[in-house]
Coordinates of C-alpha atoms in Angstrom, one line a residue:
X1 CA -8.2 266.2 210.7
X2 CA -12.9 266.9 213.5
X3 CA -9.9 265.8 214.9
X4 CA -11.9 265.7 212.8
X5 CA -8.8 264.4 213.2
X6 CA -9.7 265.8 211.7
X7 CA -6.5 266.1 212.7
X8 CA -3.9 264.0 211.0
X9 CA -4.0 264.4 207.9
X10 CA -5.0 264.3 209.4
X11 CA -6.3 264.6 208.8
X12 CA -7.1 264.9 207.7
X13 CA -8.4 264.7 206.2
X14 CA -9.3 264.9 207.3
X15 CA -12.2 266.5 204.8
X16 CA -10.3 269.7 197.9
X17 CA -11.1 272.1 195.2
X18 CA -13.9 274.5 194.5
X19 CA -13.9 277.9 192.7
X20 CA -16.0 280.5 194.6
X21 CA -17.1 283.9 193.4
X22 CA -16.0 286.7 195.7
X23 CA -19.0 288.0 197.6
X24 CA -17.5 290.9 199.5
X25 CA -15.1 293.7 198.9
X26 CA -11.6 293.6 200.4
X27 CA -12.0 296.4 203.0
X28 CA -9.0 297.6 204.9
X29 CA -8.4 296.0 208.3
X30 CA -8.0 299.1 210.4
X31 CA -10.5 301.5 208.6
X32 CA -7.7 303.9 207.8
X33 CA -7.3 305.0 211.3
X34 CA -3.6 304.2 211.7
X35 CA -4.4 302.7 215.1
X36 CA -3.1 299.3 216.2
X37 CA -5.2 296.8 218.2
X38 CA -3.9 298.5 221.3
X39 CA -4.9 302.0 220.1
X40 CA -1.3 303.2 219.6
X41 CA -0.1 304.9 216.4
X42 CA 1.6 302.4 214.1
X43 CA 3.7 303.5 211.2
X44 CA 3.2 300.2 209.4
X45 CA -0.6 300.8 209.2
X46 CA -0.5 304.6 208.5
X47 CA -1.8 306.2 205.3
X48 CA 1.5 307.8 204.5
X49 CA 3.3 307.2 201.2
X50 CA 6.1 305.5 203.0
X51 CA 6.3 301.8 202.1
X52 CA 5.1 299.6 205.0
X53 CA 7.9 297.7 206.7
X54 CA 7.6 294.0 206.7
X55 CA 8.3 292.1 209.9
X56 CA 11.0 289.5 209.5
X57 CA 10.8 286.4 211.7
X58 CA 14.0 285.7 213.6
X59 CA 15.2 289.3 213.8
X60 CA 13.7 289.7 217.3
X61 CA 11.8 287.7 219.9
X62 CA 8.1 287.1 219.4
X63 CA 6.2 285.7 222.4
X64 CA 2.4 285.3 222.3
X65 CA -0.3 283.3 224.0
X66 CA -2.6 280.8 222.3
X67 CA -5.8 279.2 223.5
X68 CA -7.1 276.0 221.9
X69 CA -10.9 276.2 222.3
X70 CA -11.6 272.5 222.7
X71 CA -12.4 270.3 225.7
X72 CA -10.1 267.6 224.3
X73 CA -7.1 269.8 223.2
X74 CA -4.0 270.1 225.3
X75 CA -1.2 271.8 223.4
X76 CA 2.1 269.9 223.4
X77 CA 4.9 271.7 225.1
X78 CA 6.4 274.3 222.8
X79 CA 10.1 273.3 222.7
X80 CA 9.3 269.8 223.8
X81 CA 10.1 268.3 220.3
X82 CA 12.8 269.0 217.7
X83 CA 10.4 270.9 215.4
X84 CA 9.0 273.5 217.8
X85 CA 12.5 273.8 219.4
X86 CA 13.9 274.7 215.9
X87 CA 11.2 277.3 215.4
X88 CA 11.8 278.7 218.9
X89 CA 15.5 278.9 218.4
X90 CA 15.7 279.8 214.7
X91 CA 12.7 282.0 214.2
X92 CA 12.6 283.3 217.8
X93 CA 9.0 282.5 218.3
X94 CA 7.7 281.2 221.6
X95 CA 4.0 280.1 221.8
X96 CA 2.7 280.0 225.3
X97 CA -0.4 277.8 225.7
X98 CA -3.6 278.5 227.6
X99 CA -5.4 275.2 228.2
X100 CA -9.2 274.7 228.5
X101 CA -8.9 272.2 231.3
X102 CA -11.6 270.2 229.7
X103 CA -14.2 273.0 230.0
X104 CA -13.6 275.0 226.8
X105 CA -16.9 277.0 226.7
X106 CA -16.7 278.0 230.3
X107 CA -13.1 279.0 229.8
X108 CA -13.9 281.2 226.8
X109 CA -16.9 282.8 228.5
X110 CA -14.8 283.7 231.5
X111 CA -12.1 285.3 229.3
X112 CA -14.8 287.3 227.4
X113 CA -16.5 288.4 230.6
X114 CA -13.2 289.6 232.2
X115 CA -11.7 290.9 229.0
X116 CA -8.6 288.8 229.8
X117 CA -8.2 287.3 226.3
X118 CA -5.2 285.4 224.9
X119 CA -3.3 286.9 222.0
X120 CA -4.7 284.2 219.6
X121 CA -7.5 281.6 219.7
X122 CA -7.7 278.4 217.7
X123 CA -11.4 277.5 217.3
X124 CA -14.3 276.5 215.1
X125 CA -15.6 279.0 212.5
X126 CA -19.0 279.0 214.0
X127 CA -17.6 280.6 217.2
X128 CA -15.8 283.5 215.6
X129 CA -18.8 285.9 215.2
X130 CA -19.4 286.0 218.9
X131 CA -16.0 287.6 219.4
X132 CA -16.1 289.7 216.2
X133 CA -19.5 291.3 217.1
X134 CA -18.1 292.2 220.5
X135 CA -15.2 294.0 218.8
X136 CA -12.6 291.7 220.3
X137 CA -10.8 290.6 217.1
X138 CA -8.1 292.2 214.9
X139 CA -9.0 292.4 211.2
X140 CA -6.3 290.8 209.0
X141 CA -6.8 292.5 205.7
X142 CA -3.9 295.0 205.9
X143 CA -1.5 292.0 206.3
X144 CA -2.5 289.9 203.3
X145 CA -0.3 291.6 200.7
X146 CA 2.6 292.1 203.0
X147 CA 2.7 288.5 204.0
X148 CA 1.5 286.7 200.8
X149 CA 1.4 283.0 201.6
X150 CA -2.3 282.8 202.7
X151 CA -3.4 284.8 199.7
X152 CA -1.3 282.7 197.4
X153 CA -2.4 279.3 198.6
X154 CA -6.0 280.0 199.5
X155 CA -6.8 282.7 197.0
X156 CA -9.2 285.6 197.0
X157 CA -12.2 283.3 196.5
X158 CA -11.5 281.4 199.7
X159 CA -10.6 284.5 201.6
X160 CA -13.9 286.1 200.7
X161 CA -15.8 283.1 201.9
X162 CA -14.2 283.7 205.3
X163 CA -15.1 287.4 205.5
X164 CA -17.5 288.5 208.2
X165 CA -20.7 290.6 207.6
X166 CA -18.6 293.8 207.8
X167 CA -16.6 292.7 204.8
X168 CA -13.4 292.2 206.8
X169 CA -11.3 289.1 207.3
X170 CA -10.7 287.9 210.9
X171 CA -9.9 284.3 210.4
X172 CA -6.8 282.3 209.4
X173 CA -8.0 278.9 208.2
X174 CA -6.5 275.5 209.0
X175 CA -6.2 272.7 206.3
X176 CA -7.7 274.8 203.6
X177 CA -7.4 273.5 200.1
X178 CA -8.1 273.8 196.4
X179 CA -8.2 270.0 195.8
X180 CA -9.7 266.9 197.3
X181 CA -8.3 265.6 200.6
X182 CA -9.3 263.6 203.6
X183 CA -8.8 260.2 205.3
X184 CA -12.2 258.7 206.1
X185 CA -12.6 255.1 205.2
X186 CA -12.0 251.5 206.2
X187 CA -8.8 249.7 207.4
X188 CA -8.5 245.9 207.3
X189 CA -6.1 243.7 209.3
X190 CA -4.0 242.0 206.6
X191 CA -3.1 238.8 208.5
X192 CA -6.7 238.0 209.6
X193 CA -8.0 238.8 206.1
X194 CA -5.6 236.4 204.4
X195 CA -6.2 233.7 207.0
X196 CA -9.9 233.9 206.3
X197 CA -9.3 233.4 202.5
X198 CA -9.2 237.0 201.4
X199 CA -13.0 237.1 200.7
X200 CA -14.7 239.8 198.7
X201 CA -15.2 242.9 200.9
X202 CA -17.2 245.4 198.9
X203 CA -20.8 245.5 200.0
X204 CA -22.6 245.8 203.3
X205 CA -23.6 242.1 203.0
X206 CA -19.9 241.3 202.4
X207 CA -18.9 243.2 205.5
X208 CA -21.6 241.6 207.6
X209 CA -20.6 238.1 206.5
X210 CA -16.9 238.8 207.0
X211 CA -17.4 240.2 210.5
X212 CA -19.3 237.0 211.4
X213 CA -16.4 234.9 210.2
X214 CA -14.0 237.0 212.3
X215 CA -16.1 236.5 215.4
X216 CA -16.2 232.8 214.9
X217 CA -12.6 232.1 214.0
X218 CA -10.9 234.9 216.1
X219 CA -12.9 235.2 219.3
X220 CA -10.3 237.5 220.9
X221 CA -10.4 240.0 218.0
X222 CA -12.8 243.0 217.6
X223 CA -14.6 242.4 214.3
X224 CA -15.4 246.1 213.7
X225 CA -14.1 249.0 215.6
X226 CA -15.8 252.4 214.8
X227 CA -13.2 254.5 216.8
X228 CA -15.1 256.9 219.1
X229 CA -18.7 256.1 218.1
X230 CA -19.9 258.8 220.5
X231 CA -18.5 261.3 217.9
X232 CA -20.0 259.5 214.9
X233 CA -16.7 258.2 213.4
X234 CA -17.1 254.7 212.1
X235 CA -20.9 254.8 212.4
X236 CA -21.1 257.7 210.0
X237 CA -18.9 255.9 207.5
X238 CA -21.4 253.1 207.5
X239 CA -24.2 255.5 206.9
X240 CA -22.4 256.6 203.7
X241 CA -22.6 253.0 202.5
X242 CA -26.4 253.3 202.1
X243 CA -26.6 256.6 200.2
X244 CA -24.8 257.9 197.1
X245 CA -23.1 261.3 197.5
X246 CA -23.5 261.2 201.3
X247 CA -21.5 261.9 204.4
X248 CA -22.1 265.7 204.5
X249 CA -25.4 265.0 206.2
X250 CA -24.7 263.4 209.7
X251 CA -22.7 266.5 210.7
X252 CA -25.5 268.9 209.5
X253 CA -28.2 266.8 211.2
X254 CA -30.2 267.4 208.0
X255 CA -30.5 265.9 204.5
X256 CA -31.0 267.9 201.2
X257 CA -34.1 267.2 199.2
X258 CA -34.2 269.4 196.1
X259 CA -33.5 272.9 197.3
X260 CA -34.5 272.2 200.9
X261 CA -32.8 270.7 204.0
X262 CA -35.0 268.1 205.6
X263 CA -35.1 265.9 208.7
X264 CA -32.3 263.3 208.9
X265 CA -34.6 261.1 211.1
X266 CA -36.9 260.6 208.2
X267 CA -34.1 259.9 205.6
X268 CA -34.6 256.3 204.4
X269 CA -30.9 255.7 204.0
X270 CA -30.2 257.0 207.6
X271 CA -32.9 254.7 209.0
X272 CA -31.6 251.7 207.1
X273 CA -28.0 252.5 208.2
X274 CA -29.1 252.7 211.9
X275 CA -30.8 249.3 211.6
X276 CA -27.6 247.9 210.1
X277 CA -25.3 249.2 212.7
X278 CA -27.7 248.2 215.5
X279 CA -27.7 244.7 214.1
X280 CA -23.9 244.6 214.1
X281 CA -23.8 245.8 217.6
X282 CA -26.5 243.3 218.9
X283 CA -24.6 240.4 217.4
X284 CA -21.4 241.7 219.0
X285 CA -19.7 242.4 215.7
X286 CA -19.0 245.9 216.8
X287 CA -16.9 246.5 219.9
X288 CA -19.2 246.7 222.9
X289 CA -17.4 249.7 224.4
X290 CA -17.8 251.7 221.1
X291 CA -19.6 254.6 222.9
X292 CA -17.1 254.8 225.8
X293 CA -13.7 253.7 224.6
X294 CA -10.8 256.2 224.8
X295 CA -8.3 257.1 222.1
X296 CA -5.6 255.2 224.0
X297 CA -7.7 252.1 224.1
X298 CA -8.3 252.2 220.4
X299 CA -4.6 252.6 219.7
X300 CA -3.7 249.7 222.0
X301 CA -6.1 247.3 220.2
X302 CA -4.7 248.4 216.8
X303 CA -1.1 248.0 217.9
X304 CA -1.8 244.5 219.2
X305 CA -3.5 243.5 215.9
X306 CA -6.7 242.8 217.7
X307 CA -9.0 244.6 215.3
X308 CA -10.2 243.1 212.0
X309 CA -11.8 246.2 210.5
X310 CA -11.3 249.7 211.7
X311 CA -13.2 252.8 210.4
X312 CA -13.3 256.4 211.4
X313 CA -13.3 259.9 210.0
X314 CA -9.5 259.7 209.9
X315 CA -8.2 256.2 210.5
X316 CA -4.8 256.7 208.8
X317 CA -2.8 258.1 211.7
X318 CA -3.5 255.3 214.1
X319 CA -3.4 252.6 211.4
X320 CA -0.1 253.8 210.0
X321 CA 1.6 253.6 213.4
X322 CA 0.1 250.2 214.2
X323 CA 1.0 248.9 210.7
X324 CA 4.6 249.9 211.2
X325 CA 4.9 248.2 214.6
X326 CA 3.2 245.0 213.4
X327 CA 5.3 244.5 210.3
X328 CA 8.4 244.8 212.4
X329 CA 7.3 241.6 214.2
X330 CA 5.9 239.9 211.2
X331 CA 6.4 241.1 207.6
X332 CA 3.0 239.4 206.7
X333 CA 1.1 241.4 209.3
X334 CA -0.1 244.9 209.3
X335 CA -3.1 246.8 207.9
X336 CA -4.4 247.9 204.5
X337 CA -7.3 250.1 203.2
X338 CA -10.1 249.0 201.0
X339 CA -12.5 250.9 198.7
X340 CA -15.5 252.2 200.7
X341 CA -18.2 249.7 201.5
X342 CA -21.5 250.2 199.6
X343 CA -25.0 248.7 199.7
X344 CA -25.6 246.3 196.8
X345 CA -27.1 248.1 193.8
X346 CA -25.4 251.5 194.6
X347 CA -22.6 252.9 192.5
X348 CA -19.4 252.3 194.5
X349 CA -17.8 255.4 192.9
X350 CA -20.6 257.6 194.4
X351 CA -20.0 256.4 198.0
X352 CA -18.1 259.0 200.1
X353 CA -17.3 258.1 203.7
X354 CA -15.8 261.6 204.3
X355 CA -15.8 265.1 203.1
X356 CA -13.5 268.0 202.4
X357 CA -14.1 271.7 202.1
X358 CA -12.2 274.6 200.6
X359 CA -11.9 276.3 204.0
X360 CA -10.7 273.1 205.7
X361 CA -11.3 272.5 209.3
X362 CA -11.1 275.3 211.9
X363 CA -9.5 278.8 212.2
X364 CA -7.2 281.0 214.3
X365 CA -8.1 284.5 215.2
X366 CA -6.0 287.3 216.7
X367 CA -7.5 289.2 219.5
X368 CA -7.2 292.9 220.5
X369 CA -5.3 291.8 223.5
X370 CA -2.3 291.1 221.3
X371 CA 0.5 293.6 221.6
X372 CA 1.9 292.7 218.2
X373 CA -0.9 291.4 216.0
X374 CA 0.9 291.9 212.7
X375 CA 3.9 289.9 214.0
X376 CA 1.6 287.1 215.0
X377 CA 0.0 287.1 211.6
X378 CA 3.5 287.1 210.0
X379 CA 4.4 284.0 212.0
X380 CA 1.2 282.2 211.0
X381 CA 1.7 283.2 207.3
X382 CA 5.2 281.8 207.5
X383 CA 3.9 278.7 209.1
X384 CA 1.4 278.1 206.4
X385 CA 4.0 278.7 203.7
X386 CA 6.3 276.1 202.1
X387 CA 9.2 276.4 204.7
X388 CA 6.8 276.4 207.7
X389 CA 4.8 273.5 206.4
X390 CA 8.0 271.5 205.6
X391 CA 9.3 272.1 209.1
X392 CA 6.0 271.2 210.7
X393 CA 5.4 268.1 208.7
X394 CA 8.9 266.7 208.2
X395 CA 10.9 268.3 211.0
X396 CA 13.8 270.8 210.9
X397 CA 16.0 270.9 207.8
X398 CA 18.9 268.5 207.8
X399 CA 17.1 265.4 209.1
X400 CA 14.3 264.1 206.9
X401 CA 14.7 266.8 204.3
X402 CA 17.5 269.2 203.4
X403 CA 17.3 272.1 201.0
X404 CA 14.7 272.7 198.3
X405 CA 14.2 271.9 194.6
X406 CA 14.8 274.6 191.9
X407 CA 11.4 276.1 192.7
X408 CA 12.7 277.2 196.1
X409 CA 9.7 275.6 197.8
X410 CA 9.6 271.8 197.4
X411 CA 11.8 270.1 200.0
X412 CA 14.4 267.6 199.0
X413 CA 13.9 264.5 201.1
X414 CA 16.8 262.6 202.6
X415 CA 17.4 258.9 202.9
X416 CA 16.1 259.0 206.5
X417 CA 12.6 260.0 205.2
X418 CA 12.1 256.3 204.2
X419 CA 14.7 254.5 206.5
X420 CA 13.4 256.2 209.6
X421 CA 9.7 256.5 208.7
X422 CA 8.7 255.2 212.1
X423 CA 10.6 258.0 213.9
X424 CA 9.1 260.5 211.5
X425 CA 5.6 259.2 212.3
X426 CA 6.2 259.6 216.0
X427 CA 7.3 263.2 215.4
X428 CA 4.3 264.0 213.3
X429 CA 2.0 262.6 216.0
X430 CA 3.2 265.5 218.1
X431 CA 3.6 268.3 215.5
X432 CA 0.1 267.7 214.0
X433 CA -1.2 269.2 217.2
X434 CA 0.9 272.3 216.6
X435 CA 0.0 272.8 212.9
X436 CA -2.8 275.3 213.4
X437 CA -2.7 276.6 209.8
X438 CA -2.2 273.5 207.7
X439 CA -1.7 274.0 204.0
X440 CA -3.3 271.0 202.4
X441 CA -2.4 271.5 198.8
X442 CA 1.3 272.0 199.6
X443 CA 1.6 269.1 201.9
X444 CA -0.4 266.6 199.8
X445 CA 1.1 267.5 196.4
X446 CA 4.6 267.4 197.9
X447 CA 4.5 264.1 199.7
X448 CA 2.4 262.4 196.9
X449 CA 4.9 263.4 194.2
X450 CA 7.8 262.1 196.2
X451 CA 6.1 258.9 197.4
X452 CA 5.3 257.9 193.8
X453 CA 9.0 257.7 193.0
X454 CA 9.5 255.0 195.7
X455 CA 8.9 251.3 195.6
X456 CA 5.6 250.3 197.3
X457 CA 7.4 248.8 200.3
X458 CA 9.2 252.1 201.0
X459 CA 6.1 254.4 200.5
X460 CA 4.6 256.1 203.5
X461 CA 1.6 253.9 204.5
X462 CA -0.8 256.8 204.9
X463 CA 0.3 258.7 201.8
X464 CA -0.1 255.6 199.7
X465 CA -3.7 255.0 200.6
X466 CA -4.6 258.7 200.5
X467 CA -3.4 258.8 196.9
X468 CA -5.0 255.4 195.9
X469 CA -8.2 255.6 197.9
X470 CA -9.2 258.3 200.4
X471 CA -8.6 261.4 198.3
X472 CA -10.7 259.8 195.6
X473 CA -13.6 259.0 198.0
X474 CA -14.2 262.2 199.9
X475 CA -17.0 264.5 198.8
X476 CA -17.0 268.3 198.5
X477 CA -18.9 269.9 201.3
X478 CA -17.9 273.5 200.7
X479 CA -21.5 274.5 200.0
X480 CA -22.6 273.5 203.5
X481 CA -20.0 275.5 205.5
X482 CA -21.1 278.2 207.9
X483 CA -24.8 277.3 207.9
X484 CA -25.1 276.9 211.7
X485 CA -26.8 279.8 213.7
X486 CA -25.1 281.7 216.5
X487 CA -25.6 279.9 219.8
X488 CA -27.4 282.8 221.6
X489 CA -30.0 283.2 218.8
X490 CA -33.4 281.4 218.8
X491 CA -32.2 279.1 216.0
X492 CA -29.0 278.6 217.9
X493 CA -30.9 277.4 221.0
X494 CA -33.0 275.1 218.8
X495 CA -29.8 273.8 217.2
X496 CA -28.4 272.8 220.6
X497 CA -31.7 271.0 221.4
X498 CA -31.5 269.1 218.2
X499 CA -27.8 268.3 218.7
X500 CA -28.5 266.8 222.2
X501 CA -31.5 264.9 220.8
X502 CA -29.5 263.5 217.8
X503 CA -26.7 262.2 220.0
X504 CA -29.1 260.6 222.5
X505 CA -31.1 259.0 219.7
X506 CA -28.0 257.7 217.9
X507 CA -26.9 255.9 221.1
X508 CA -30.4 254.5 221.7
X509 CA -30.7 253.2 218.2
X510 CA -27.3 251.5 218.5
X511 CA -28.4 249.6 221.6
X512 CA -31.9 248.7 220.2
X513 CA -33.0 245.1 220.5
X514 CA -34.5 244.8 217.0
X515 CA -34.9 246.6 213.7
X516 CA -38.4 247.5 214.7
X517 CA -37.2 249.2 217.8
X518 CA -34.7 251.2 215.8
X519 CA -37.5 252.6 213.6
X520 CA -39.7 253.3 216.7
X521 CA -36.8 255.3 218.2
X522 CA -36.3 257.4 215.0
X523 CA -40.0 258.0 214.7
X524 CA -40.2 259.3 218.3
X525 CA -37.0 261.4 217.6
X526 CA -38.8 263.1 214.7
X527 CA -41.7 264.0 216.9
X528 CA -39.4 265.3 219.6
X529 CA -37.4 267.3 217.1
X530 CA -40.4 269.0 215.6
X531 CA -41.6 269.9 219.1
X532 CA -38.2 271.5 219.7
X533 CA -38.4 273.7 216.6
X534 CA -36.6 271.6 214.1
X535 CA -38.5 273.0 211.1
X536 CA -37.4 276.5 212.0
X537 CA -33.7 275.4 212.3
X538 CA -34.0 273.6 208.9
X539 CA -35.4 276.7 207.3
X540 CA -32.5 278.8 208.7
X541 CA -29.9 276.3 207.5
X542 CA -31.6 276.0 204.1
X543 CA -31.3 279.8 203.6
X544 CA -27.6 279.8 204.5
X545 CA -27.0 276.9 202.2
X546 CA -28.7 278.6 199.3
X547 CA -26.6 281.8 200.0
X548 CA -23.5 279.6 199.8
X549 CA -24.6 278.2 196.5
X550 CA -25.2 281.7 195.2
X551 CA -21.6 282.6 196.0
X552 CA -20.3 279.4 194.5
X553 CA -22.3 279.9 191.3
X554 CA -21.5 283.5 191.0

């Protein structure tokens, strides 16, 4: 889902299959010392010949603290919905949140400085090494065979891609996959589209002409809403329209040329895309509060049917909820998705508005403050397995699903799955923020297989368009994971300068008064980037990219 929405799936995507060659040996998590994270002898991790006991969820109470390392993330109340209540009561797991208060980095720095860490942290992969190098994390290797879901569903190749320089695994991934997934794309208001004669809507010229028609005929409607443009969102999807095999590049702030990563400010497709989006904005075809609007404001417009075209990294969650409400009032209303927009002359089947990666989105780590790290891992491994994912995505057994197929994994969906789809969507809007170890392959294959057996009008809106469009139009970005430097290094400091510059320039280009001004802004950005050390950062990222390719290619 990043949230990337990344989150509903999200996410999900957000942003799935790649086969990677193992690059590191599977070293034991505790170095054979027999010590737990707290320094106490632990029979389960000893070197004796006695079989290690497996912790069983539900036999005893498990309480642990979790910190979500994001300014925007506030964990929903554990036990405040039927799903987490069922987990709390049935599996005897109570997750106690620690909130960032909108200042995530400051919060984490304080916790590190004081040594007062939570038991688990949900965070970006790039931030893990800082904690690992400070010896604050519990290696997870000793648990992989005892609790087999992660190993089964991600595989050794993916696990080895997550290993740190010492060869050990410290990260439990979220929305990992072995097959394509993701939600990025374009959503269209059905009623407005049909009232305007259902015109061709395939190329950037088609989109421009359509948005002009919307503005003329429906002055109270937003022609194009890019979601939170300050995060890229629907601006980045438009960039993909001008470049085949794109969309990995905005997030990297770099563009591949041969075997080198080069400046995005000089990329012809990026420059053309910035001129295009600026033109739309100048002509008021893009919502004028694109850089400042809130998530709630976006949802309100969609629910009211006041958006003609909506695009983001993951538009399916908001659009699905809005579609359900609109069709209740008018069966001819609602939203649908279209094949990604492309510039005339490009191959529409090589246009990718979003990406996916084998390792998914972010990760959870277990710190050495945890009293029972193995038990916490056991919970996460259950959560990422078939039962945990079924509960997290479709609620407790007995409501939207009840029992499993002969394989013992695939849930058997009840009549309420389709008749009460709106209520299920409301539940998922909560539980998606609690699904820290999403298993993309299990979720996607399960829901897609079931949805295909239903009439179109009964199919889940999001799943239908994921199957028909978005999963087919997300590109594989696994080769570009983990290429960012650590924040405190010279390259990391340069990266932050470039990040700040990129965000400033993107906003300036959007507000430019002409195409010529857009190019002038990008030319100046290139000069400023080079002065800030951009070449050194690009060289670092290129090296990491090539190392990834070496692993992928064996």
